[in-house]
XYZ file of C-alpha atoms in Angstrom:
263
model
C -17.839 -10.519 -0.871
C -18.170 -7.338 1.212
C -15.761 -4.472 0.596
C -13.031 -3.221 2.815
C -14.139 -1.398 6.129
C -12.724 2.090 6.649
C -13.106 2.111 10.114
C -10.915 -0.920 10.497
C -8.257 0.441 8.302
C -8.446 -2.256 5.900
C -6.364 -2.204 2.577
C -6.312 -5.665 1.285
C -2.884 -6.796 -0.361
C -3.969 -8.237 -3.765
C -0.617 -8.560 -5.416
C 0.578 -12.147 -5.145
C 4.197 -11.460 -5.849
C 4.629 -8.984 -2.805
C 2.547 -11.542 -0.782
C 4.864 -14.542 -1.634
C 7.867 -12.290 -1.058
C 6.839 -11.121 2.552
C 5.670 -14.747 3.428
C 9.186 -16.113 2.162
C 10.963 -13.472 4.494
C 9.595 -14.888 7.884
C 12.586 -16.307 9.638
C 11.017 -19.455 10.916
C 11.928 -23.100 10.135
C 9.219 -25.750 9.349
C 7.372 -26.625 12.642
C 7.869 -23.524 14.307
C 5.088 -21.363 15.636
C 3.748 -18.545 13.378
C 1.080 -16.137 13.906
C -0.432 -13.806 11.167
C -2.137 -10.480 12.439
C -4.912 -9.219 10.398
C -5.073 -11.966 7.461
C -7.882 -9.919 5.603
C -8.846 -11.758 2.559
C -5.815 -14.250 2.809
C -3.387 -12.884 0.347
C -0.499 -13.399 2.597
C -2.237 -16.191 4.438
C -2.028 -18.738 1.324
C 1.811 -18.409 1.051
C 2.418 -18.644 4.918
C 0.151 -21.640 4.940
C 2.520 -23.577 2.488
C 5.388 -23.072 4.873
C 3.582 -23.346 8.108
C 0.352 -25.464 7.951
C -0.390 -25.381 11.629
C -0.111 -21.469 11.853
C -2.461 -19.335 13.963
C -4.336 -16.376 12.373
C -5.999 -13.500 14.317
C -8.804 -11.435 12.697
C -11.328 -9.025 14.133
C -13.769 -9.035 11.081
C -16.303 -11.532 11.164
C -17.205 -11.135 7.430
C -13.638 -11.629 6.570
C -13.166 -14.610 8.953
C -15.680 -16.448 6.795
C -14.292 -15.647 3.604
C -10.929 -16.453 4.905
C -12.010 -19.970 5.905
C -13.425 -20.371 2.481
C -10.272 -19.441 0.657
C -7.799 -21.339 2.999
C -10.136 -24.552 3.029
C -9.533 -27.382 5.457
C -6.244 -27.755 7.378
C -4.351 -27.751 10.647
C -4.245 -23.815 11.097
C -6.501 -22.113 13.577
C -8.214 -18.800 13.224
C -9.036 -16.576 16.129
C -11.865 -14.349 15.725
C -10.588 -11.616 18.042
C -9.477 -7.854 18.245
C -5.691 -8.329 18.114
C -5.342 -5.615 20.835
C -7.153 -7.888 23.211
C -5.688 -11.269 21.998
C -3.290 -13.457 24.065
C -0.548 -14.249 21.885
C 0.121 -17.329 24.284
C -2.940 -18.796 22.489
C -0.588 -19.388 19.556
C 2.114 -20.863 21.652
C 5.655 -19.837 22.307
C 8.401 -19.341 21.100
C 6.576 -17.280 18.337
C 7.132 -15.521 14.946
C 4.589 -12.913 14.130
C 3.683 -11.532 10.608
C 1.107 -9.418 8.766
C -0.172 -6.683 6.785
C -1.078 -4.249 9.658
C -4.069 -1.905 9.369
C -2.912 1.659 8.967
C -4.897 2.973 12.046
C -3.363 0.776 14.606
C -0.219 -0.327 13.236
C 2.063 1.093 15.707
C 0.146 -0.315 18.675
C 0.169 -3.653 17.195
C 3.980 -3.461 16.810
C 4.276 -2.338 20.441
C 2.015 -4.998 21.698
C 3.843 -7.632 19.727
C 7.499 -6.805 20.927
C 6.525 -6.390 24.506
C 6.233 -10.258 24.494
C 9.869 -10.551 23.724
C 11.754 -12.883 23.912
C 8.724 -15.245 23.771
C 8.116 -13.418 20.444
C 11.190 -14.029 18.310
C 10.631 -12.077 15.377
C 8.200 -10.043 13.628
C 7.738 -9.250 9.776
C 5.049 -6.403 9.056
C 3.896 -4.556 6.304
C 3.076 -0.985 7.422
C 3.176 2.535 5.807
C 6.252 3.369 4.359
C 6.720 6.424 6.498
C 6.191 4.213 9.778
C 8.921 1.643 8.387
C 11.480 4.361 7.873
C 10.836 5.877 11.338
C 11.299 2.310 12.702
C 14.639 1.793 10.918
C 15.965 5.242 11.219
C 19.509 6.085 12.709
C 20.702 8.576 15.234
C 20.967 12.103 13.810
C 18.073 11.617 11.244
C 14.982 13.836 11.699
C 13.066 10.171 11.482
C 14.561 9.045 14.513
C 11.989 9.108 17.316
C 10.198 7.103 19.964
C 9.143 4.349 17.712
C 12.833 3.969 16.476
C 14.160 3.561 19.937
C 11.369 1.294 21.110
C 11.706 -1.082 18.169
C 15.442 -1.185 18.130
C 15.667 -2.013 21.911
C 14.451 -5.385 20.899
C 16.782 -6.040 17.899
C 18.123 -4.541 14.731
C 15.237 -3.319 12.301
C 15.609 -3.998 8.866
C 13.661 -2.735 5.780
C 13.152 -5.771 3.409
C 11.288 -4.004 0.459
C 8.784 -1.450 -0.536
C 5.274 -2.174 -1.899
C 3.331 0.474 -4.265
C -0.143 1.688 -3.643
C -1.483 -0.269 -6.747
C -0.748 -3.750 -4.678
C -3.916 -3.048 -2.265
C -7.364 -2.669 -2.511
C -8.799 -0.089 -1.931
C -5.546 1.859 -3.265
C -3.874 4.034 -0.441
C -2.433 7.187 -0.743
C 0.936 6.206 0.316
C 3.593 3.552 -0.479
C 4.001 0.523 2.177
C 6.941 -1.078 3.180
C 7.892 -4.531 4.826
C 10.317 -4.464 7.794
C 11.690 -7.102 10.100
C 13.075 -7.259 13.773
C 14.559 -10.610 14.872
C 14.507 -10.157 18.773
C 17.828 -10.215 20.292
C 18.442 -13.357 22.414
C 19.639 -11.375 25.363
C 16.972 -8.620 25.172
C 15.639 -9.614 28.686
C 19.241 -8.927 30.063
C 19.759 -5.378 28.420
C 17.470 -3.932 31.120
C 15.234 -5.629 33.924
C 11.822 -6.366 32.522
C 10.124 -4.392 35.166
C 12.009 -1.174 34.069
C 10.973 -1.477 30.340
C 7.901 0.615 30.585
C 9.781 3.100 32.705
C 12.472 3.372 30.131
C 10.128 3.968 27.168
C 8.399 6.462 29.040
C 11.667 8.292 29.646
C 12.329 7.987 26.159
C 8.958 9.473 25.257
C 9.590 12.393 27.402
C 12.912 12.999 25.540
C 11.123 13.080 22.383
C 8.117 15.333 23.531
C 9.756 18.729 22.176
C 12.194 17.512 19.767
C 13.403 21.135 18.638
C 14.777 21.781 22.098
C 17.851 20.282 23.493
C 17.622 17.142 25.246
C 18.853 18.363 28.558
C 16.341 21.205 28.617
C 13.549 18.776 27.614
C 14.433 16.510 30.435
C 14.512 19.171 32.989
C 11.153 20.630 31.888
C 9.476 17.084 31.945
C 11.355 15.168 34.802
C 12.586 18.067 37.024
C 16.169 18.538 38.162
C 17.949 21.505 36.487
C 19.120 21.426 32.709
C 22.845 21.314 33.750
C 22.380 17.941 35.411
C 21.105 16.227 32.383
C 23.855 18.251 30.253
C 26.669 16.970 32.382
C 25.301 13.346 32.254
C 25.555 13.612 28.501
C 28.965 14.939 28.565
C 29.926 12.099 30.905
C 28.715 9.770 28.183
C 31.081 11.442 25.656
C 28.389 13.413 23.860
C 27.707 17.159 23.456
C 25.594 18.453 26.311
C 23.547 20.267 23.924
C 22.567 17.291 21.616
C 18.806 16.873 20.694
C 16.773 13.763 21.277
C 17.137 12.545 17.644
C 21.199 12.386 18.180
C 20.766 9.421 20.546
C 20.537 5.730 19.421
C 19.011 3.171 21.575
C 22.271 2.166 23.319
C 22.786 5.705 24.243
C 19.307 6.171 25.461
C 19.726 3.047 27.757
C 23.066 4.614 28.998
C 21.330 7.922 29.501
C 18.539 6.351 31.223
C 20.808 4.334 33.666
C 22.908 7.171 34.466
C 20.041 9.593 35.224
C 18.345 7.014 37.520
C 21.667 6.256 39.506
C 22.140 9.667 40.522
């Protein structure tokens, strides 16, 4: 069997206990549609397959696909030999639960792509670097609170399920990993008109572009209008006009965005 490919960010999960725990956490019922992203050598797949025999898997590495077919044997599952970033999740059917041990190098991009299918994607259960997971589940006023936090929590509450040590992977990474989960809010498409999602996320991205500065100052520099306009808007929200971007949660960012665009 060929070894992990560094350029693909491959760290294969090898500890059955953690794989079984991650598979058990997927909040789907029997018969619901499930997609595994980046199954690798199938450590997680074998446990998911026990619960969801008709699941779909998407894997870019052709060598791994052949090994995976050999490991999983015959069945009703379907492997898509494609790059997940170009893969149409609709091939797995909707509504859809998505799971996987994500490659370190494009984990955040996969998370973004997955959640932008909401509400057709109803949940994601992903294993990522612990540092990334901590940013995703962080709260306002935390230094870890950033664009990824606000993006993910727009779709639903983000929950850290458990941590996974380096020894559970081959090759052994230099960092811990964590499994987190987001169950997408049923009303996610009513929080903000879908056509405004990208604009909202860009607005938040602008806000976090110079996080040591006050938010009003950042928005003035990035989007125009004077600092007082943004500071007054924050005060109208019941906040201090001198707050920094990490002091706002997702709901406050949405409120701020609406107020700024209404003026």
